Amino acid sequence: AVFSPDGLQVVLTGSHDATAKLWCVDSGECLRTFTGHTGFVISAVLSLDGQRVLTGSEDKTAKVWCVDSGECLRTFECPGPGMWVLFAVFSPDGIHVLTGSVDLTPKLWCVPSGEFLRTFEGHGDCVHSAVFFPDGQQVLTGSDDKTAKLWLTPSGECLRTFQGHNEAVRSIVLSPNGQQVLTGSDDAMAKLWCVASGECLHTFEGHSGEVRFAVLSLDGQLVLTGSDDKTAKLWCVESGECLRTLEGHRDEVVSAAFSRH
């Protein structure tokens, strides 16, 4: 689940029922259902302007949708056996889409034309997450090969590999200032890294199960993690200390977000 770029107005979700849905936070009302996939919607994100939705599915496609009408504007197909789209993200300008599947190689697409542009080769296992830098010129990916990688978007060149996790990297986010990377891993830890050097700055340890996601607050001072241990934890970036454990779920915590207010 993700909040809209303007904060508390809407939340976007993807489901096993092959749809994505847009919800009003205040009323709980479903505002729009995006129908057209034929398999589980694994990934769902909003563009920065809030006008389009991007989904990735086990039906081997990613789709771009119009928020106002619910119409499917573009479909990107990833052919091949078992080629589930594990994630799909917009570039900041909305011109490009990056997708990842079980073939180990994220792919870059042009939204206006639907053209396939580039493959990013170097990971040794499935790629589960990615995030663009604000200028769109670099992108970060996290993989089952226990690493995160930094790439040049125009060329596909790998600039840096972040190594230190003992299991798959499930989530990856960029700090608001673009100087740090936060990763969450199946090794029950989250790690904060320096983009420039690749050095691990902090390790957030305390979960007893796989860390399914890790996100940073807008001011970059807090980290929020969710785990297979059925808890979410709030951490101080500066000290690495766990400030609060959020308990109450009866199963794994796979997604959460800071509100913008």
PDB file of C-alpha atoms in Angstrom:
ATOM      1  CA  ALA A   1       0.000   0.000   0.000  1.00  0.00           C
ATOM      2  CA  VAL A   2       1.263   3.501  -0.808  1.00  0.00           C
ATOM      3  CA  PHE A   3       0.059   7.016  -0.030  1.00  0.00           C
ATOM      4  CA  SER A   4      -0.491   9.496  -2.842  1.00  0.00           C
ATOM      5  CA  PRO A   5       2.330  12.022  -3.387  1.00  0.00           C
ATOM      6  CA  ASP A   6       0.182  14.783  -1.833  1.00  0.00           C
ATOM      7  CA  GLY A   7      -0.184  12.936   1.449  1.00  0.00           C
ATOM      8  CA  LEU A   8      -3.299  11.831   3.235  1.00  0.00           C
ATOM      9  CA  GLN A   9      -5.845  12.003   0.428  1.00  0.00           C
ATOM     10  CA  VAL A  10      -5.652   8.528  -1.113  1.00  0.00           C
ATOM     11  CA  VAL A  11      -3.981   5.139  -0.723  1.00  0.00           C
ATOM     12  CA  LEU A  12      -3.254   2.668  -3.546  1.00  0.00           C
ATOM     13  CA  THR A  13      -3.346  -1.107  -3.036  1.00  0.00           C
ATOM     14  CA  GLY A  14      -2.730  -4.187  -5.212  1.00  0.00           C
ATOM     15  CA  SER A  15      -4.374  -7.564  -4.647  1.00  0.00           C
ATOM     16  CA  HIS A  16      -4.585 -11.279  -5.414  1.00  0.00           C
ATOM     17  CA  ASP A  17      -7.932 -10.506  -7.104  1.00  0.00           C
ATOM     18  CA  ALA A  18      -5.954  -9.123 -10.112  1.00  0.00           C
ATOM     19  CA  THR A  19      -6.979  -5.516  -9.443  1.00  0.00           C
ATOM     20  CA  ALA A  20      -5.492  -2.371  -7.953  1.00  0.00           C
ATOM     21  CA  LYS A  21      -7.702  -0.014  -5.967  1.00  0.00           C
ATOM     22  CA  LEU A  22      -7.514   3.648  -4.996  1.00  0.00           C
ATOM     23  CA  TRP A  23      -9.035   4.511  -1.613  1.00  0.00           C
ATOM     24  CA  CYS A  24      -9.981   7.674   0.252  1.00  0.00           C
ATOM     25  CA  VAL A  25      -8.132   7.710   3.568  1.00  0.00           C
ATOM     26  CA  ASP A  26     -10.705   9.859   5.378  1.00  0.00           C
ATOM     27  CA  SER A  27     -13.826   7.890   4.405  1.00  0.00           C
ATOM     28  CA  GLY A  28     -12.423   4.464   3.523  1.00  0.00           C
ATOM     29  CA  GLU A  29     -14.339   4.635   0.228  1.00  0.00           C
ATOM     30  CA  CYS A  30     -12.966   2.887  -2.877  1.00  0.00           C
ATOM     31  CA  LEU A  31     -12.554   5.668  -5.442  1.00  0.00           C
ATOM     32  CA  ARG A  32     -11.371   3.648  -8.421  1.00  0.00           C
ATOM     33  CA  THR A  33     -10.709   0.024  -9.384  1.00  0.00           C
ATOM     34  CA  PHE A  34      -8.117  -0.699 -12.075  1.00  0.00           C
ATOM     35  CA  THR A  35      -9.178  -3.868 -13.873  1.00  0.00           C
ATOM     36  CA  GLY A  36      -7.313  -5.604 -16.687  1.00  0.00           C
ATOM     37  CA  HIS A  37      -4.654  -7.872 -15.223  1.00  0.00           C
ATOM     38  CA  THR A  38      -5.224 -11.631 -15.255  1.00  0.00           C
ATOM     39  CA  GLY A  39      -3.048 -12.434 -12.243  1.00  0.00           C
ATOM     40  CA  PHE A  40      -2.072 -11.212  -8.775  1.00  0.00           C
ATOM     41  CA  VAL A  41      -1.085  -7.519  -8.757  1.00  0.00           C
ATOM     42  CA  ILE A  42       2.280  -7.689  -6.993  1.00  0.00           C
ATOM     43  CA  SER A  43       3.267  -4.024  -7.314  1.00  0.00           C
ATOM     44  CA  ALA A  44       1.240  -0.791  -7.466  1.00  0.00           C
ATOM     45  CA  VAL A  45       2.584   2.777  -7.381  1.00  0.00           C
ATOM     46  CA  LEU A  46       1.401   6.300  -8.197  1.00  0.00           C
ATOM     47  CA  SER A  47       3.255   8.763 -10.415  1.00  0.00           C
ATOM     48  CA  LEU A  48       4.672  11.832  -8.664  1.00  0.00           C
ATOM     49  CA  ASP A  49       1.914  14.038 -10.103  1.00  0.00           C
ATOM     50  CA  GLY A  50      -0.739  11.601  -8.870  1.00  0.00           C
ATOM     51  CA  GLN A  51      -2.287  11.318 -12.335  1.00  0.00           C
ATOM     52  CA  ARG A  52      -1.216   7.791 -13.255  1.00  0.00           C
ATOM     53  CA  VAL A  53      -0.949   4.376 -11.646  1.00  0.00           C
ATOM     54  CA  LEU A  54       1.663   1.735 -12.520  1.00  0.00           C
ATOM     55  CA  THR A  55       1.044  -1.921 -11.708  1.00  0.00           C
ATOM     56  CA  GLY A  56       3.090  -5.107 -12.057  1.00  0.00           C
ATOM     57  CA  SER A  57       1.512  -8.548 -12.101  1.00  0.00           C
ATOM     58  CA  GLU A  58       2.127 -12.278 -12.174  1.00  0.00           C
ATOM     59  CA  ASP A  59       0.459 -12.191 -15.623  1.00  0.00           C
ATOM     60  CA  LYS A  60       3.904 -11.090 -16.967  1.00  0.00           C
ATOM     61  CA  THR A  61       2.830  -7.499 -17.658  1.00  0.00           C
ATOM     62  CA  ALA A  62       3.153  -4.024 -16.207  1.00  0.00           C
ATOM     63  CA  LYS A  63       0.381  -1.528 -16.934  1.00  0.00           C
ATOM     64  CA  VAL A  64       0.039   2.258 -16.791  1.00  0.00           C
ATOM     65  CA  TRP A  65      -3.423   3.578 -15.896  1.00  0.00           C
ATOM     66  CA  CYS A  66      -5.193   6.935 -15.868  1.00  0.00           C
ATOM     67  CA  VAL A  67      -6.272   7.776 -12.303  1.00  0.00           C
ATOM     68  CA  ASP A  68      -9.263   9.883 -13.391  1.00  0.00           C
ATOM     69  CA  SER A  69     -10.808   7.373 -15.806  1.00  0.00           C
ATOM     70  CA  GLY A  70      -9.326   4.033 -14.730  1.00  0.00           C
ATOM     71  CA  GLU A  71      -8.351   3.428 -18.374  1.00  0.00           C
ATOM     72  CA  CYS A  72      -5.267   1.337 -19.178  1.00  0.00           C
ATOM     73  CA  LEU A  73      -2.928   3.616 -21.157  1.00  0.00           C
ATOM     74  CA  ARG A  74      -0.002   1.279 -21.795  1.00  0.00           C
ATOM     75  CA  THR A  75       0.933  -2.390 -21.321  1.00  0.00           C
ATOM     76  CA  PHE A  76       4.534  -3.624 -21.105  1.00  0.00           C
ATOM     77  CA  GLU A  77       4.916  -7.357 -21.727  1.00  0.00           C
ATOM     78  CA  CYS A  78       7.702  -9.510 -20.262  1.00  0.00           C
ATOM     79  CA  PRO A  79       7.469 -12.776 -22.228  1.00  0.00           C
ATOM     80  CA  GLY A  80       8.880 -16.064 -21.025  1.00  0.00           C
ATOM     81  CA  PRO A  81       7.892 -18.826 -18.605  1.00  0.00           C
ATOM     82  CA  GLY A  82       7.253 -17.619 -15.070  1.00  0.00           C
ATOM     83  CA  MET A  83       8.184 -14.014 -15.899  1.00  0.00           C
ATOM     84  CA  TRP A  84       6.148 -12.405 -13.124  1.00  0.00           C
ATOM     85  CA  VAL A  85       6.665  -8.651 -12.821  1.00  0.00           C
ATOM     86  CA  LEU A  86       7.898  -8.401  -9.228  1.00  0.00           C
ATOM     87  CA  PHE A  87       8.077  -4.601  -9.222  1.00  0.00           C
ATOM     88  CA  ALA A  88       7.444  -1.633 -11.495  1.00  0.00           C
ATOM     89  CA  VAL A  89       8.413   1.985 -10.760  1.00  0.00           C
ATOM     90  CA  PHE A  90       8.096   5.319 -12.576  1.00  0.00           C
ATOM     91  CA  SER A  91      11.074   7.564 -13.227  1.00  0.00           C
ATOM     92  CA  PRO A  92      10.585  10.956 -11.522  1.00  0.00           C
ATOM     93  CA  ASP A  93       9.520  12.623 -14.781  1.00  0.00           C
ATOM     94  CA  GLY A  94       7.102   9.789 -15.570  1.00  0.00           C
ATOM     95  CA  ILE A  95       8.690   9.212 -18.990  1.00  0.00           C
ATOM     96  CA  HIS A  96      10.261   5.856 -18.135  1.00  0.00           C
ATOM     97  CA  VAL A  97       9.242   2.714 -16.270  1.00  0.00           C
ATOM     98  CA  LEU A  98      11.617   0.195 -14.711  1.00  0.00           C
ATOM     99  CA  THR A  99      10.378  -3.367 -14.219  1.00  0.00           C
ATOM    100  CA  GLY A 100      11.916  -6.390 -12.550  1.00  0.00           C
ATOM    101  CA  SER A 101      11.092 -10.066 -12.922  1.00  0.00           C
ATOM    102  CA  VAL A 102      12.572 -13.482 -12.234  1.00  0.00           C
ATOM    103  CA  ASP A 103      14.996 -13.222 -15.187  1.00  0.00           C
ATOM    104  CA  LEU A 104      17.477 -11.305 -12.924  1.00  0.00           C
ATOM    105  CA  THR A 105      17.606  -8.242 -15.233  1.00  0.00           C
ATOM    106  CA  PRO A 106      15.574  -5.062 -14.603  1.00  0.00           C
ATOM    107  CA  LYS A 107      14.241  -3.526 -17.799  1.00  0.00           C
ATOM    108  CA  LEU A 108      13.713   0.123 -18.778  1.00  0.00           C
ATOM    109  CA  TRP A 109      10.728   1.121 -20.932  1.00  0.00           C
ATOM    110  CA  CYS A 110       9.526   4.327 -22.594  1.00  0.00           C
ATOM    111  CA  VAL A 111       6.005   5.215 -21.448  1.00  0.00           C
ATOM    112  CA  PRO A 112       4.941   7.395 -24.430  1.00  0.00           C
ATOM    113  CA  SER A 113       6.000   4.839 -27.054  1.00  0.00           C
ATOM    114  CA  GLY A 114       5.873   1.579 -25.094  1.00  0.00           C
ATOM    115  CA  GLU A 115       9.353   0.801 -26.437  1.00  0.00           C
ATOM    116  CA  PHE A 116      11.797  -1.428 -24.546  1.00  0.00           C
ATOM    117  CA  LEU A 117      14.998   0.593 -24.044  1.00  0.00           C
ATOM    118  CA  ARG A 118      17.530  -1.215 -21.884  1.00  0.00           C
ATOM    119  CA  THR A 119      18.414  -4.145 -19.640  1.00  0.00           C
ATOM    120  CA  PHE A 120      20.478  -3.763 -16.453  1.00  0.00           C
ATOM    121  CA  GLU A 121      22.683  -6.851 -16.205  1.00  0.00           C
ATOM    122  CA  GLY A 122      24.723  -7.859 -13.169  1.00  0.00           C
ATOM    123  CA  HIS A 123      22.507  -9.296 -10.459  1.00  0.00           C
ATOM    124  CA  GLY A 124      22.772 -13.025  -9.809  1.00  0.00           C
ATOM    125  CA  ASP A 125      19.177 -13.615  -8.697  1.00  0.00           C
ATOM    126  CA  CYS A 126      15.656 -12.140  -8.802  1.00  0.00           C
ATOM    127  CA  VAL A 127      15.375  -8.359  -8.387  1.00  0.00           C
ATOM    128  CA  HIS A 128      12.557  -7.358  -6.022  1.00  0.00           C
ATOM    129  CA  SER A 129      12.791  -3.595  -5.664  1.00  0.00           C
ATOM    130  CA  ALA A 130      14.113  -0.422  -7.258  1.00  0.00           C
ATOM    131  CA  VAL A 131      14.138   3.337  -6.795  1.00  0.00           C
ATOM    132  CA  PHE A 132      15.190   6.195  -9.077  1.00  0.00           C
ATOM    133  CA  PHE A 133      17.250   9.186  -7.996  1.00  0.00           C
ATOM    134  CA  PRO A 134      15.336  12.493  -8.259  1.00  0.00           C
ATOM    135  CA  ASP A 135      17.057  13.451 -11.534  1.00  0.00           C
ATOM    136  CA  GLY A 136      16.289  10.047 -13.058  1.00  0.00           C
ATOM    137  CA  GLN A 137      19.920   9.588 -14.114  1.00  0.00           C
ATOM    138  CA  GLN A 138      20.660   6.828 -11.610  1.00  0.00           C
ATOM    139  CA  VAL A 139      18.654   3.936 -10.203  1.00  0.00           C
ATOM    140  CA  LEU A 140      19.088   1.536  -7.285  1.00  0.00           C
ATOM    141  CA  THR A 141      18.017  -2.120  -7.227  1.00  0.00           C
ATOM    142  CA  GLY A 142      17.793  -4.812  -4.537  1.00  0.00           C
ATOM    143  CA  SER A 143      18.079  -8.531  -5.243  1.00  0.00           C
ATOM    144  CA  ASP A 144      17.857 -12.074  -3.908  1.00  0.00           C
ATOM    145  CA  ASP A 145      21.621 -12.244  -4.561  1.00  0.00           C
ATOM    146  CA  LYS A 146      22.028 -10.403  -1.182  1.00  0.00           C
ATOM    147  CA  THR A 147      23.181  -7.149  -2.809  1.00  0.00           C
ATOM    148  CA  ALA A 148      21.921  -3.760  -3.880  1.00  0.00           C
ATOM    149  CA  LYS A 149      23.325  -2.067  -6.973  1.00  0.00           C
ATOM    150  CA  LEU A 150      23.614   1.498  -8.251  1.00  0.00           C
ATOM    151  CA  TRP A 151      23.239   1.984 -12.011  1.00  0.00           C
ATOM    152  CA  LEU A 152      23.506   4.737 -14.598  1.00  0.00           C
ATOM    153  CA  THR A 153      20.074   4.957 -16.221  1.00  0.00           C
ATOM    154  CA  PRO A 154      21.186   6.158 -19.689  1.00  0.00           C
ATOM    155  CA  SER A 155      23.841   3.462 -20.186  1.00  0.00           C
ATOM    156  CA  GLY A 156      22.874   0.625 -17.829  1.00  0.00           C
ATOM    157  CA  GLU A 157      26.386   0.665 -16.322  1.00  0.00           C
ATOM    158  CA  CYS A 158      26.702  -0.633 -12.747  1.00  0.00           C
ATOM    159  CA  LEU A 159      28.475   2.031 -10.663  1.00  0.00           C
ATOM    160  CA  ARG A 160      28.469   0.383  -7.243  1.00  0.00           C
ATOM    161  CA  THR A 161      27.457  -2.791  -5.410  1.00  0.00           C
ATOM    162  CA  PHE A 162      26.354  -2.657  -1.770  1.00  0.00           C
ATOM    163  CA  GLN A 163      27.373  -5.894  -0.046  1.00  0.00           C
ATOM    164  CA  GLY A 164      26.820  -6.893   3.570  1.00  0.00           C
ATOM    165  CA  HIS A 165      23.454  -8.580   3.898  1.00  0.00           C
ATOM    166  CA  ASN A 166      23.402 -12.333   4.497  1.00  0.00           C
ATOM    167  CA  GLU A 167      20.118 -12.969   2.683  1.00  0.00           C
ATOM    168  CA  ALA A 168      17.926 -11.478  -0.058  1.00  0.00           C
ATOM    169  CA  VAL A 169      17.431  -7.695  -0.223  1.00  0.00           C
ATOM    170  CA  ARG A 170      13.650  -7.230  -0.344  1.00  0.00           C
ATOM    171  CA  SER A 171      13.290  -3.448  -0.213  1.00  0.00           C
ATOM    172  CA  ILE A 172      15.348  -0.420  -1.130  1.00  0.00           C
ATOM    173  CA  VAL A 173      14.718   3.308  -0.677  1.00  0.00           C
ATOM    174  CA  LEU A 174      16.724   6.491  -1.120  1.00  0.00           C
ATOM    175  CA  SER A 175      17.075   9.086   1.642  1.00  0.00           C
ATOM    176  CA  PRO A 176      15.455  12.505   1.017  1.00  0.00           C
ATOM    177  CA  ASN A 177      18.874  14.099   0.453  1.00  0.00           C
ATOM    178  CA  GLY A 178      19.938  11.361  -1.965  1.00  0.00           C
ATOM    179  CA  GLN A 179      23.070  10.578   0.023  1.00  0.00           C
ATOM    180  CA  GLN A 180      22.029   7.343   1.757  1.00  0.00           C
ATOM    181  CA  VAL A 181      20.362   4.084   0.753  1.00  0.00           C
ATOM    182  CA  LEU A 182      18.178   2.015   3.092  1.00  0.00           C
ATOM    183  CA  THR A 183      17.787  -1.718   2.480  1.00  0.00           C
ATOM    184  CA  GLY A 184      15.638  -4.364   4.160  1.00  0.00           C
ATOM    185  CA  SER A 185      16.609  -8.033   4.033  1.00  0.00           C
ATOM    186  CA  ASP A 186      15.566 -11.595   4.770  1.00  0.00           C
ATOM    187  CA  ASP A 187      18.479 -11.668   7.253  1.00  0.00           C
ATOM    188  CA  ALA A 188      16.155  -9.830   9.724  1.00  0.00           C
ATOM    189  CA  MET A 189      18.111  -6.590   9.396  1.00  0.00           C
ATOM    190  CA  ALA A 190      17.863  -3.220   7.687  1.00  0.00           C
ATOM    191  CA  LYS A 191      20.998  -1.328   6.692  1.00  0.00           C
ATOM    192  CA  LEU A 192      21.750   2.302   5.867  1.00  0.00           C
ATOM    193  CA  TRP A 193      24.502   2.869   3.299  1.00  0.00           C
ATOM    194  CA  CYS A 194      26.495   5.804   1.955  1.00  0.00           C
ATOM    195  CA  VAL A 195      25.769   6.208  -1.761  1.00  0.00           C
ATOM    196  CA  ALA A 196      29.143   7.791  -2.533  1.00  0.00           C
ATOM    197  CA  SER A 197      31.359   5.205  -0.823  1.00  0.00           C
ATOM    198  CA  GLY A 198      29.165   2.105  -0.541  1.00  0.00           C
ATOM    199  CA  GLU A 199      29.968   1.974   3.190  1.00  0.00           C
ATOM    200  CA  CYS A 200      27.387   0.584   5.634  1.00  0.00           C
ATOM    201  CA  LEU A 201      26.611   3.416   8.084  1.00  0.00           C
ATOM    202  CA  HIS A 202      24.097   1.714  10.395  1.00  0.00           C
ATOM    203  CA  THR A 203      22.594  -1.732  10.884  1.00  0.00           C
ATOM    204  CA  PHE A 204      19.122  -1.903  12.445  1.00  0.00           C
ATOM    205  CA  GLU A 205      18.903  -5.198  14.339  1.00  0.00           C
ATOM    206  CA  GLY A 206      16.035  -6.427  16.501  1.00  0.00           C
ATOM    207  CA  HIS A 207      13.540  -8.279  14.351  1.00  0.00           C
ATOM    208  CA  SER A 208      13.316 -12.055  14.723  1.00  0.00           C
ATOM    209  CA  GLY A 209      12.082 -12.649  11.174  1.00  0.00           C
ATOM    210  CA  GLU A 210      12.678 -11.469   7.613  1.00  0.00           C
ATOM    211  CA  VAL A 211      12.440  -7.686   7.116  1.00  0.00           C
ATOM    212  CA  ARG A 212       9.892  -7.296   4.331  1.00  0.00           C
ATOM    213  CA  PHE A 213      10.221  -3.536   3.973  1.00  0.00           C
ATOM    214  CA  ALA A 214      12.178  -0.573   5.322  1.00  0.00           C
ATOM    215  CA  VAL A 215      11.255   3.069   4.708  1.00  0.00           C
ATOM    216  CA  LEU A 216      12.614   6.465   5.766  1.00  0.00           C
ATOM    217  CA  SER A 217      10.627   9.408   7.106  1.00  0.00           C
ATOM    218  CA  LEU A 218      10.559  12.549   4.946  1.00  0.00           C
ATOM    219  CA  ASP A 219      13.048  14.299   7.226  1.00  0.00           C
ATOM    220  CA  GLY A 220      15.383  11.292   7.072  1.00  0.00           C
ATOM    221  CA  GLN A 221      15.475  10.978  10.870  1.00  0.00           C
ATOM    222  CA  LEU A 222      13.386   7.818  11.324  1.00  0.00           C
ATOM    223  CA  VAL A 223      13.294   4.327   9.832  1.00  0.00           C
ATOM    224  CA  LEU A 224      10.190   2.119   9.796  1.00  0.00           C
ATOM    225  CA  THR A 225      10.545  -1.632   9.237  1.00  0.00           C
ATOM    226  CA  GLY A 226       8.058  -4.496   8.971  1.00  0.00           C
ATOM    227  CA  SER A 227       8.819  -8.160   9.442  1.00  0.00           C
ATOM    228  CA  ASP A 228       7.707 -11.771   9.319  1.00  0.00           C
ATOM    229  CA  ASP A 229       7.863 -11.620  13.132  1.00  0.00           C
ATOM    230  CA  LYS A 230       4.431  -9.859  12.961  1.00  0.00           C
ATOM    231  CA  THR A 231       5.771  -6.512  14.157  1.00  0.00           C
ATOM    232  CA  ALA A 232       6.773  -3.147  12.765  1.00  0.00           C
ATOM    233  CA  LYS A 233       9.585  -1.188  14.391  1.00  0.00           C
ATOM    234  CA  LEU A 234      10.458   2.504  14.475  1.00  0.00           C
ATOM    235  CA  TRP A 235      14.167   3.361  14.633  1.00  0.00           C
ATOM    236  CA  CYS A 236      16.345   6.433  15.150  1.00  0.00           C
ATOM    237  CA  VAL A 237      18.638   6.909  12.149  1.00  0.00           C
ATOM    238  CA  GLU A 238      21.336   8.741  14.085  1.00  0.00           C
ATOM    239  CA  SER A 239      21.741   6.165  16.862  1.00  0.00           C
ATOM    240  CA  GLY A 240      20.291   3.002  15.313  1.00  0.00           C
ATOM    241  CA  GLU A 241      18.146   2.608  18.449  1.00  0.00           C
ATOM    242  CA  CYS A 242      14.697   0.990  18.267  1.00  0.00           C
ATOM    243  CA  LEU A 243      12.276   3.653  19.537  1.00  0.00           C
ATOM    244  CA  ARG A 244       9.061   1.671  19.363  1.00  0.00           C
ATOM    245  CA  THR A 245       7.738  -1.771  18.442  1.00  0.00           C
ATOM    246  CA  LEU A 246       4.255  -1.839  16.903  1.00  0.00           C
ATOM    247  CA  GLU A 247       2.514  -5.087  17.821  1.00  0.00           C
ATOM    248  CA  GLY A 248      -0.949  -6.396  17.026  1.00  0.00           C
ATOM    249  CA  HIS A 249      -0.787  -8.053  13.614  1.00  0.00           C
ATOM    250  CA  ARG A 250      -1.500 -11.790  13.523  1.00  0.00           C
ATOM    251  CA  ASP A 251       0.734 -12.411  10.509  1.00  0.00           C
ATOM    252  CA  GLU A 252       3.748 -10.968   8.708  1.00  0.00           C
ATOM    253  CA  VAL A 253       3.879  -7.191   8.149  1.00  0.00           C
ATOM    254  CA  VAL A 254       4.640  -6.718   4.458  1.00  0.00           C
ATOM    255  CA  SER A 255       3.987  -3.026   3.825  1.00  0.00           C
ATOM    256  CA  ALA A 256       3.639   0.332   5.563  1.00  0.00           C
ATOM    257  CA  ALA A 257       4.366   3.995   4.951  1.00  0.00           C
ATOM    258  CA  PHE A 258       4.888   7.257   6.785  1.00  0.00           C
ATOM    259  CA  SER A 259       2.124   9.780   6.124  1.00  0.00           C
ATOM    260  CA  ARG A 260       3.283  13.154   4.817  1.00  0.00           C
ATOM    261  CA  HIS A 261       1.652  15.047   7.694  1.00  0.00           C
TER     262      HIS A 261
END
